Coordinates of C-alpha atoms and ligand atoms in Angstrom, one line a residue:
X1084 CA 42.7 174.6 109.0
X1085 CA 44.3 175.8 112.3
X1086 CA 46.4 178.9 112.7
X1087 CA 48.4 180.3 115.6
X1088 CA 47.9 183.9 116.7
X1089 CA 50.9 185.3 118.5
X1090 CA 51.3 188.6 120.2
X1091 CA 55.1 189.1 120.2
X1092 CA 57.5 190.8 122.5
X1093 CA 57.3 188.7 125.6
X1094 CA 60.6 187.2 127.0
X1095 CA 60.0 183.4 127.4
X1096 CA 60.5 182.4 131.0
X1097 CA 59.9 179.1 132.8
X1098 CA 60.3 175.3 132.6
X1099 CA 58.8 172.6 130.5
X1100 CA 59.5 168.9 129.9
X1101 CA 61.0 167.5 126.7
X1102 CA 58.7 165.1 124.8
X1103 CA 59.8 161.8 123.5
X1104 CA 61.8 161.9 120.3
X1105 CA 59.6 161.8 117.2
X1106 CA 62.3 160.5 114.9
X1107 CA 63.1 157.6 117.3
X1108 CA 59.5 156.7 118.1
X1109 CA 58.3 156.5 114.4
X1110 CA 61.3 154.1 113.7
X1111 CA 60.5 151.9 116.7
X1112 CA 57.0 151.4 115.5
X1113 CA 58.4 150.1 112.2
X1114 CA 61.0 148.0 114.1
X1115 CA 58.2 146.3 116.0
X1116 CA 57.4 144.5 112.8
X1117 CA 60.5 142.4 113.3
X1118 CA 59.3 140.8 116.6
X1119 CA 57.2 137.6 117.1
X1120 CA 55.8 139.0 120.4
X1121 CA 54.2 142.3 121.5
X1122 CA 56.6 145.3 121.7
X1123 CA 55.8 148.2 124.1
X1124 CA 57.2 151.6 123.3
X1125 CA 56.9 154.2 126.1
X1126 CA 57.2 158.0 126.1
X1127 CA 55.8 158.2 122.6
X1128 CA 55.0 161.9 121.7
X1129 CA 51.4 162.6 120.8
X1130 CA 52.0 163.8 117.2
X1131 CA 50.5 163.5 113.8
X1132 CA 53.5 161.6 112.4
X1133 CA 52.9 159.0 115.1
X1134 CA 49.2 158.7 114.3
X1135 CA 50.2 158.3 110.6
X1136 CA 52.5 155.4 111.5
X1137 CA 49.8 153.8 113.7
X1138 CA 47.4 154.1 110.8
X1139 CA 50.0 152.4 108.5
X1140 CA 50.5 149.5 110.9
X1141 CA 46.8 149.2 111.2
X1142 CA 46.4 149.0 107.4
X1143 CA 48.8 146.0 107.5
X1144 CA 46.5 144.4 110.1
X1145 CA 48.9 145.0 113.0
X1146 CA 47.1 145.7 116.3
X1147 CA 48.3 148.8 118.2
X1148 CA 47.0 149.5 121.8
X1149 CA 47.6 153.0 123.0
X1150 CA 47.2 153.9 126.7
X1151 CA 46.6 157.3 128.3
X1152 CA 50.3 157.9 128.9
X1153 CA 51.2 157.3 125.2
X1154 CA 52.7 153.8 125.7
X1155 CA 52.1 151.9 122.6
X1156 CA 51.8 148.1 122.6
X1157 CA 52.3 146.7 119.1
X1158 CA 51.2 143.2 118.1
X1159 CA 52.9 142.5 114.8
X1160 CA 51.8 138.9 114.7
X1161 CA 48.3 140.0 113.7
X1162 CA 49.7 141.1 110.3
X1163 CA 47.5 140.4 107.3
X1164 CA 49.2 142.1 104.3
X1165 CA 52.7 143.2 103.4
X1166 CA 51.6 146.2 101.3
X1167 CA 52.1 149.8 102.5
X1168 CA 49.8 152.0 100.4
X1169 CA 50.8 155.3 98.7
X1170 CA 48.1 157.3 100.6
X1171 CA 49.9 156.6 103.9
X1172 CA 53.5 156.6 102.8
X1173 CA 53.2 160.0 101.0
X1174 CA 52.0 161.6 104.2
X1175 CA 55.2 160.8 106.0
X1176 CA 58.5 159.7 104.4
X1177 CA 59.5 157.7 107.5
X1178 CA 56.7 155.2 106.7
X1179 CA 59.0 153.9 103.9
X1180 CA 61.1 152.4 106.8
X1181 CA 58.6 149.5 107.1
X1182 CA 60.2 148.0 104.0
X1183 CA 63.3 146.5 105.7
X1184 CA 61.5 145.0 108.7
X1185 CA 58.7 143.5 106.5
X1186 CA 61.2 142.0 104.1
X1187 CA 63.5 140.6 106.8
X1188 CA 60.6 139.1 108.9
X1189 CA 58.2 137.9 106.2
X1190 CA 60.4 137.6 103.1
X1191 CA 58.2 140.1 101.1
X1192 CA 57.1 143.7 101.1
X1193 CA 55.4 146.1 98.7
X1194 CA 55.9 149.6 99.8
X1195 CA 55.0 152.8 97.9
X1196 CA 57.9 155.1 97.0
X1197 CA 57.7 158.2 99.3
X1198 CA 57.8 160.6 96.4
X1199 CA 58.9 164.2 96.5
X1200 CA 58.9 166.3 99.6
X1201 CA 58.8 170.0 100.4
X1202 CA 62.5 170.1 101.5
X1203 CA 63.9 168.4 98.4
X1204 CA 63.7 165.3 96.3
X1205 CA 65.0 162.9 99.1
X1206 CA 65.6 159.7 97.0
X1207 CA 65.9 156.2 98.6
X1208 CA 68.6 154.8 96.4
X1209 CA 70.8 153.9 99.5
X1210 CA 67.9 152.0 101.1
X1211 CA 67.5 149.9 98.0
X1212 CA 71.2 149.3 97.4
X1213 CA 71.6 148.2 101.0
X1214 CA 68.7 145.8 100.8
X1215 CA 70.0 144.4 97.5
X1216 CA 73.4 143.8 99.2
X1217 CA 71.6 141.7 101.7
X1218 CA 70.2 139.6 98.9
X1219 CA 66.8 141.2 98.3
X1220 CA 65.3 141.1 94.8
X1221 CA 63.8 144.5 94.1
X1222 CA 61.5 145.6 91.3
X1223 CA 59.8 148.9 90.8
X1224 CA 56.1 148.6 89.8
X1225 CA 53.9 151.7 89.3
X1226 CA 55.5 153.7 92.1
X1227 CA 55.8 150.8 94.4
X1228 CA 59.0 149.0 95.6
X1229 CA 58.3 145.2 95.3
X1230 CA 60.9 143.4 97.4
X1231 CA 61.3 139.7 97.9
X1232 CA 63.8 137.2 99.3
X1233 CA 63.9 133.4 99.1
X1234 CA 64.4 132.3 102.7
X1235 CA 66.4 134.8 104.9
X1236 CA 68.3 137.9 103.9
X1237 CA 72.1 137.2 103.9
X1238 CA 74.6 139.1 106.0
X1239 CA 76.9 141.3 103.9
X1240 CA 79.5 144.1 103.9
X1241 CA 77.9 147.3 102.8
X1242 CA 79.3 150.8 102.6
X1243 CA 76.8 153.8 102.2
X1244 CA 77.8 156.2 99.4
X1245 CA 77.2 159.1 101.9
X1246 CA 75.7 159.6 105.3
X1247 CA 72.0 158.9 105.5
X1248 CA 69.9 158.6 108.7
X1249 CA 67.0 156.7 107.1
X1250 CA 69.3 154.5 105.0
X1251 CA 71.3 153.5 108.1
X1252 CA 68.1 152.7 110.0
X1253 CA 66.5 150.7 107.1
X1254 CA 69.5 148.4 106.6
X1255 CA 70.2 148.1 110.3
X1256 CA 66.7 146.8 110.9
X1257 CA 66.8 144.5 108.0
X1258 CA 70.1 143.0 108.9
X1259 CA 68.9 142.0 112.4
X1260 CA 67.1 138.9 111.0
X1261 CA 69.6 138.1 108.2
X1262 CA 71.7 134.9 108.2
X1263 CA 75.3 135.7 109.3
X1264 CA 77.1 138.9 110.0
X1265 CA 76.5 142.3 108.4
X1266 CA 79.0 145.2 108.6
X1267 CA 77.7 148.6 107.6
X1268 CA 80.2 151.4 106.9
X1269 CA 79.8 155.1 106.6
X1270 CA 76.8 155.0 108.9
X1271 CA 74.9 158.0 110.3
X1272 CA 75.6 158.4 114.1
X1273 CA 72.5 160.3 115.2
X1274 CA 71.2 159.6 118.8
X1275 CA 68.0 158.3 117.3
X1276 CA 70.0 155.5 115.6
X1277 CA 71.6 154.6 118.9
X1278 CA 68.1 154.6 120.5
X1279 CA 66.8 152.3 117.7
X1280 CA 69.7 149.9 118.0
X1281 CA 69.3 149.7 121.7
X1282 CA 65.6 148.9 121.3
X1283 CA 66.5 146.2 118.7
X1284 CA 69.0 144.7 121.1
X1285 CA 66.3 144.6 123.7
X1286 CA 64.2 142.7 121.2
X1287 CA 67.0 140.1 120.9
X1288 CA 69.1 141.5 118.1
X1289 CA 73.0 141.4 118.3
X1290 CA 74.2 144.9 117.2
X1291 CA 77.4 146.6 118.2
X1292 CA 79.1 149.8 117.0
X1293 CA 75.9 152.0 116.8
X1294 CA 76.9 155.6 117.4
X1295 CA 80.1 155.1 115.3
X1296 CA 80.3 155.0 111.5
X1297 CA 80.7 151.2 111.5
X1298 CA 77.9 149.0 112.8
X1299 CA 78.2 145.3 113.1
X1300 CA 75.0 143.1 113.2
X1301 CA 75.1 139.4 113.9
X1302 CA 71.9 138.1 112.5
X1303 CA 69.5 136.2 114.8
X1304 CA 66.7 133.8 113.8
X1305 CA 63.9 135.5 115.6
X1306 CA 63.2 138.5 117.8
X1307 CA 61.0 138.7 120.9
X1308 CA 59.0 141.5 122.6
X1309 CA 60.5 144.2 124.9
X1310 CA 59.5 147.4 126.6
X1311 CA 61.6 150.4 125.5
X1312 CA 61.4 154.1 126.6
X1313 CA 62.1 156.6 123.8
X1314 CA 64.9 159.2 124.4
X1315 CA 63.9 162.9 124.8
X1316 CA 63.5 164.9 121.6
X1317 CA 66.7 166.8 121.1
X1318 CA 65.3 169.0 118.3
X1319 CA 62.2 169.9 120.2
X1320 CA 64.3 170.7 123.3
X1321 CA 66.7 172.9 121.4
X1322 CA 63.8 174.7 119.6
X1323 CA 62.5 175.9 123.0
X1324 CA 66.1 176.9 124.1
X1325 CA 66.6 178.8 120.9
X1326 CA 63.2 180.5 121.4
X1327 CA 64.4 181.6 124.9
X1328 CA 67.5 183.1 123.4
X1329 CA 65.7 184.8 120.6
X1330 CA 63.3 186.5 123.0
X1331 CA 66.0 187.5 125.5
X1332 CA 64.4 185.1 128.1
X1333 CA 65.3 182.2 130.3
X1334 CA 64.0 178.7 129.8
X1335 CA 64.8 175.3 131.3
X1336 CA 63.9 172.1 129.4
X1337 CA 63.7 169.3 131.8
X1338 CA 65.0 165.9 130.6
X1339 CA 66.8 167.4 127.6
X1340 CA 70.1 165.6 127.1
X1341 CA 73.2 168.0 126.8
X1342 CA 75.3 165.2 125.3
X1343 CA 72.9 165.2 122.2
X1344 CA 73.2 169.0 121.8
X1345 CA 76.8 169.9 122.3
X1346 CA 77.3 171.9 119.1
X1347 CA 74.0 173.6 119.5
X1348 CA 74.6 174.7 123.1
X1349 CA 78.1 176.0 122.0
X1350 CA 76.4 178.1 119.4
X1351 CA 74.0 179.5 122.0
X1352 CA 76.9 180.3 124.3
X1353 CA 78.6 182.1 121.3
X1354 CA 75.3 184.0 120.9
X1355 CA 75.8 185.3 124.4
X1356 CA 73.4 183.0 126.3
X1357 CA 74.3 181.5 129.7
X1358 CA 73.8 177.7 129.4
X1359 CA 73.4 175.8 132.6
X1360 CA 73.4 172.0 132.6
X1361 CA 72.0 170.2 135.6
X1362 CA 71.0 166.6 136.5
X1363 CA 67.4 167.2 135.3
X1364 CA 67.9 169.3 132.1
X1365 CA 69.3 172.3 130.3
X1366 CA 68.6 176.0 131.0
X1367 CA 69.4 178.8 128.6
X1368 CA 69.4 182.4 130.0
X1369 CA 69.8 185.3 127.7
X1370 CA 69.4 187.8 130.6
X1371 CA 67.4 190.2 128.5
X1372 CA 70.2 190.8 126.0
X1373 CA 70.1 190.8 122.2
X1374 CA 71.8 187.7 120.8
X1375 CA 75.1 188.0 118.9
X1376 CA 75.1 186.7 115.3
X1377 CA 76.4 183.1 115.0
X1378 CA 77.3 181.4 111.7
X1379 CA 76.3 177.7 111.2
X1380 CA 76.9 175.0 108.7
X1381 CA 74.5 172.0 108.8
X1382 CA 76.0 168.6 108.5
X1383 CA 75.3 165.0 109.8
X1384 CA 75.5 164.4 113.6
X1385 CA 77.5 165.4 115.7
X1386 CA 77.6 168.6 113.6
X1387 CA 74.9 171.3 113.6
X1388 CA 71.5 169.6 112.7
X1389 CA 69.6 170.7 109.7
X1390 CA 66.4 170.3 111.8
X1391 CA 67.5 173.4 113.8
X1392 CA 68.8 175.5 110.9
X1393 CA 65.5 177.5 110.5
X1394 CA 65.2 178.3 114.2
X1395 CA 68.9 179.6 114.3
X1396 CA 68.2 181.7 111.2
X1397 CA 65.4 183.5 113.1
X1398 CA 67.8 184.1 116.1
X1399 CA 70.3 185.5 113.7
X1400 CA 67.8 187.7 112.0
X1401 CA 67.5 189.8 115.2
X1402 CA 71.1 189.4 116.3
X1403 CA 73.8 191.9 116.6
X1404 CA 76.1 191.4 113.5
X1405 CA 76.1 189.3 110.4
X1406 CA 75.9 185.5 110.2
X1407 CA 76.2 183.0 107.4
X1408 CA 73.9 180.0 107.5
X1409 CA 74.8 177.2 105.2
X1410 CA 72.5 174.2 104.5
X1411 CA 74.4 171.1 103.2
X1412 CA 71.8 168.3 103.9
X1413 CA 68.7 169.3 102.0
X1414 CA 68.4 171.1 98.7
X1415 CA 65.4 173.2 99.5
X1416 CA 65.3 174.0 103.2
X1417 CA 65.2 177.8 103.2
X1418 CA 61.4 178.1 102.8
X1419 CA 61.2 180.2 106.0
X1420 CA 63.6 182.8 104.6
X1421 CA 61.1 184.7 102.4
X1422 CA 58.6 184.7 105.2
X1423 CA 61.0 186.1 107.8
X1424 CA 62.0 188.7 105.2
X1425 CA 58.3 189.7 105.2
X1426 CA 58.6 190.3 108.9
X1427 CA 61.5 192.7 108.3
X1428 CA 64.6 190.4 108.3
X1429 CA 67.6 191.3 106.1
X1430 CA 68.6 188.0 104.5
X1431 CA 70.4 187.5 101.1
X1432 CA 70.5 184.0 99.5
X1433 CA 73.6 182.9 97.7
X1434 CA 75.2 179.7 96.3
X1435 CA 72.1 178.4 94.5
X1436 CA 70.0 179.0 97.6
X1437 CA 72.1 177.0 100.0
X1438 CA 73.8 179.9 101.8
X1439 CA 72.0 182.7 103.6
X1440 CA 73.7 185.9 104.7
X1441 CA 71.8 187.2 107.6
X1442 CA 72.3 190.8 108.7
X1443 CA 70.7 191.2 112.1
X1444 CA 68.0 193.9 112.4
X1445 CA 66.9 195.6 115.7
X1446 CA 63.5 194.0 115.6
X1447 CA 61.1 192.0 113.5
X1448 CA 57.5 193.1 112.9
X1449 CA 54.5 190.8 113.2
X1450 CA 52.9 189.6 109.9
X1451 CA 50.7 186.8 108.5
X1452 CA 53.1 184.0 107.5
X1453 CA 53.1 180.3 106.6
X1454 CA 55.5 177.5 105.5
X1455 CA 55.4 174.0 104.1
X1456 CA 57.8 172.2 106.3
X1457 CA 57.8 171.3 110.0
X1458 CA 61.0 173.1 111.1
X1459 CA 60.4 176.2 108.9
X1460 CA 56.9 176.5 110.4
X1461 CA 58.1 176.4 114.0
X1462 CA 60.8 179.0 113.2
X1463 CA 58.1 181.4 112.1
X1464 CA 56.5 180.9 115.6
X1465 CA 59.8 181.9 117.2
X1466 CA 60.0 184.9 114.8
X1467 CA 56.4 185.8 115.9
X1468 CA 57.3 185.5 119.6
X1469 CA 60.4 187.7 119.1
X1470 CA 58.7 190.3 116.9
X1471 CA 56.8 193.4 117.7
X1472 CA 53.1 193.2 117.1
X1473 CA 50.8 190.4 115.9
X1474 CA 51.8 187.4 113.8
X1475 CA 49.5 184.8 112.4
X1476 CA 51.2 181.5 111.4
X1477 CA 49.1 179.6 108.9
X1478 CA 49.2 175.9 107.9
X1479 CA 50.3 174.8 111.4
X1480 CA 49.4 171.2 110.6
X1481 CA 53.1 171.0 109.8
X1482 CA 54.0 171.9 113.4
X1483 CA 51.5 169.4 114.7
X1484 CA 53.5 166.7 112.9
X1485 CA 56.5 167.3 115.2
X1486 CA 55.7 169.5 118.2
X1487 CA 53.5 168.1 121.0
X1488 CA 51.1 170.7 122.4
X1489 CA 53.2 173.6 121.0
X1490 CA 50.9 176.4 122.2
X1491 CA 50.3 174.9 125.6
X1492 CA 54.1 174.5 126.1
X1493 CA 54.8 178.1 125.0
X1494 CA 52.0 179.4 127.2
X1495 CA 53.7 177.7 130.2
X1496 CA 56.6 180.0 129.3
X1497 CA 54.5 183.1 129.3
X1498 CA 53.9 183.4 125.5
X1499 CA 50.8 185.1 124.3
X1500 CA 49.7 182.5 121.7
X1501 CA 46.4 181.1 120.7
X1502 CA 45.2 178.4 118.3
X1503 CA 42.3 179.4 116.1
X1504 CA 40.4 177.6 113.4
X1505 CA 40.3 179.5 110.1
X1506 CA 37.2 179.3 108.0
Ligands
EPU1429 N1 69.4 160.7 100.4 C1 69.6 160.2 99.2 N2 69.4 158.8 99.0 C2 69.0 158.0 100.0 C3 68.8 158.6 101.3 C4 69.0 159.9 101.5 O1 70.0 160.9 98.3 O2 68.8 156.8 99.8 C5 69.7 162.2 100.6 C6 68.5 162.9 101.0 O3 67.8 163.4 99.9 C7 69.1 164.1 101.8 C8 70.3 163.5 102.5 O4 70.6 162.3 101.8 O5 69.5 165.1 101.0 C9 70.1 163.1 104.0 O6 68.9 162.3 104.1 P1 68.7 161.3 105.3 O7 68.5 160.0 104.8 O8 69.9 161.5 106.3 O9 67.4 161.9 106.0 P2 66.1 161.2 106.4 O10 66.3 159.9 107.0 O11 65.2 161.3 105.2 C10 66.0 162.1 108.8 C11 65.0 162.8 109.7 C12 64.9 164.2 109.2 C13 66.3 164.9 109.3 C14 67.3 164.1 108.5 C15 68.7 164.6 108.6 C16 63.5 161.1 110.4 C17 62.1 160.5 110.3 N3 63.7 162.1 109.6 O12 65.5 162.1 107.5 O13 64.0 164.9 110.1 O14 66.2 166.2 108.8 O15 67.3 162.7 108.9 O16 69.1 164.7 109.9 O17 64.3 160.6 111.1 C18 62.4 166.5 110.7 O18 62.3 165.9 111.8 O19 61.9 167.6 110.5 C19 63.1 165.9 109.6 C20 63.0 166.2 108.3

């Protein structure tokens, strides 16, 4: 199992390019199941979650051709089975998103329930309710969702009980091939949903309102191929910008989209960073200063993203002053807290472990650490970079799920970081 060895204390300086968005790309691989022709997705990040999705498509009989620039050509018409096995779905929750496309295109799907997950129970009730509203017959059999429809799904009016990214994506994809009009209310508005809807429209779907809380889909009879380029990853981009601020450095992320990161950039400004937006990216310059504490509350887009909560917690742990960090999306997303405390942070948990009171300390000290979640793990890397001394981050396969070439990118910025294999 690989580990990252970090010698802390260097201010990150330099430029790097944002990778394609993981949470868009995995969805588009599922969406390609709706088409009768090959779909090409460009700017796909080279990540473990993408490999898992390619494996899942392969297990269905779908042919996926990958070129050296990570453009993926997906031939869904080679499909042989409509069953997505537990072994693949449990590795990555987003694999559950093949359910809607399989059902809409082929009238049947058997997909394993994703099961529990390190950051909370993450149920799929909204996915199932939405599909039932479109006329699907759903039965649960030994941990699998068995979904069927006679003929086509039927357009319907459906309101989500609460904002869900995956739920919105699932029903949006299914409704593209339904008969008649579907109106979805209380939808999530994340940039990845807009990217998915744009890709679906390029495949021949008729979707409007994506990016607002009401999406209208006029069902079409069939969908064709397209070539779509994935948007830059806003969470990856912001992770490097927060790392720059936490180490007192100056980093430019090329291709990062400021319009996707408004609240985050405002928080970095509040922390004392100079944020410069240019035609080709975003630069954060801390000018060698210690950050000021900034309180955050995570909430659905466009509010502060849960996927950047852990990284901001690290910044706050070495900031001047006291910050409150409140997590409202997931029940168990403070796994990094006890590890950062081991590095010398002063953090108190309240409100049934959903609120962290972070009193900034002058410095963190290197230590061996590990976490069981992608964003928690990368926050420990930022902590190691900002800390005095050596940090070893274990179980970094979580980071490889969502950060392309993390140590190469950080080395470009001057970090002293090395990947080693533990025995
Ligand atoms: N929820 C339900 N029932 C449902 C669906 C969701 O109770 O049917 C709950 C979840 O348990 C959670 C909340 O609603 O407490 C929000 O879940 P949501 O469906 O919005 O999240 P998701 O689709 O499972 C995506 C991203 C996550 C990101 C969240 C929130 C992908 C592949 N995953 O998850 O990304 O944190 O939205 O923005 O797009 C990550 O990249 O590290 C990551 C976890």
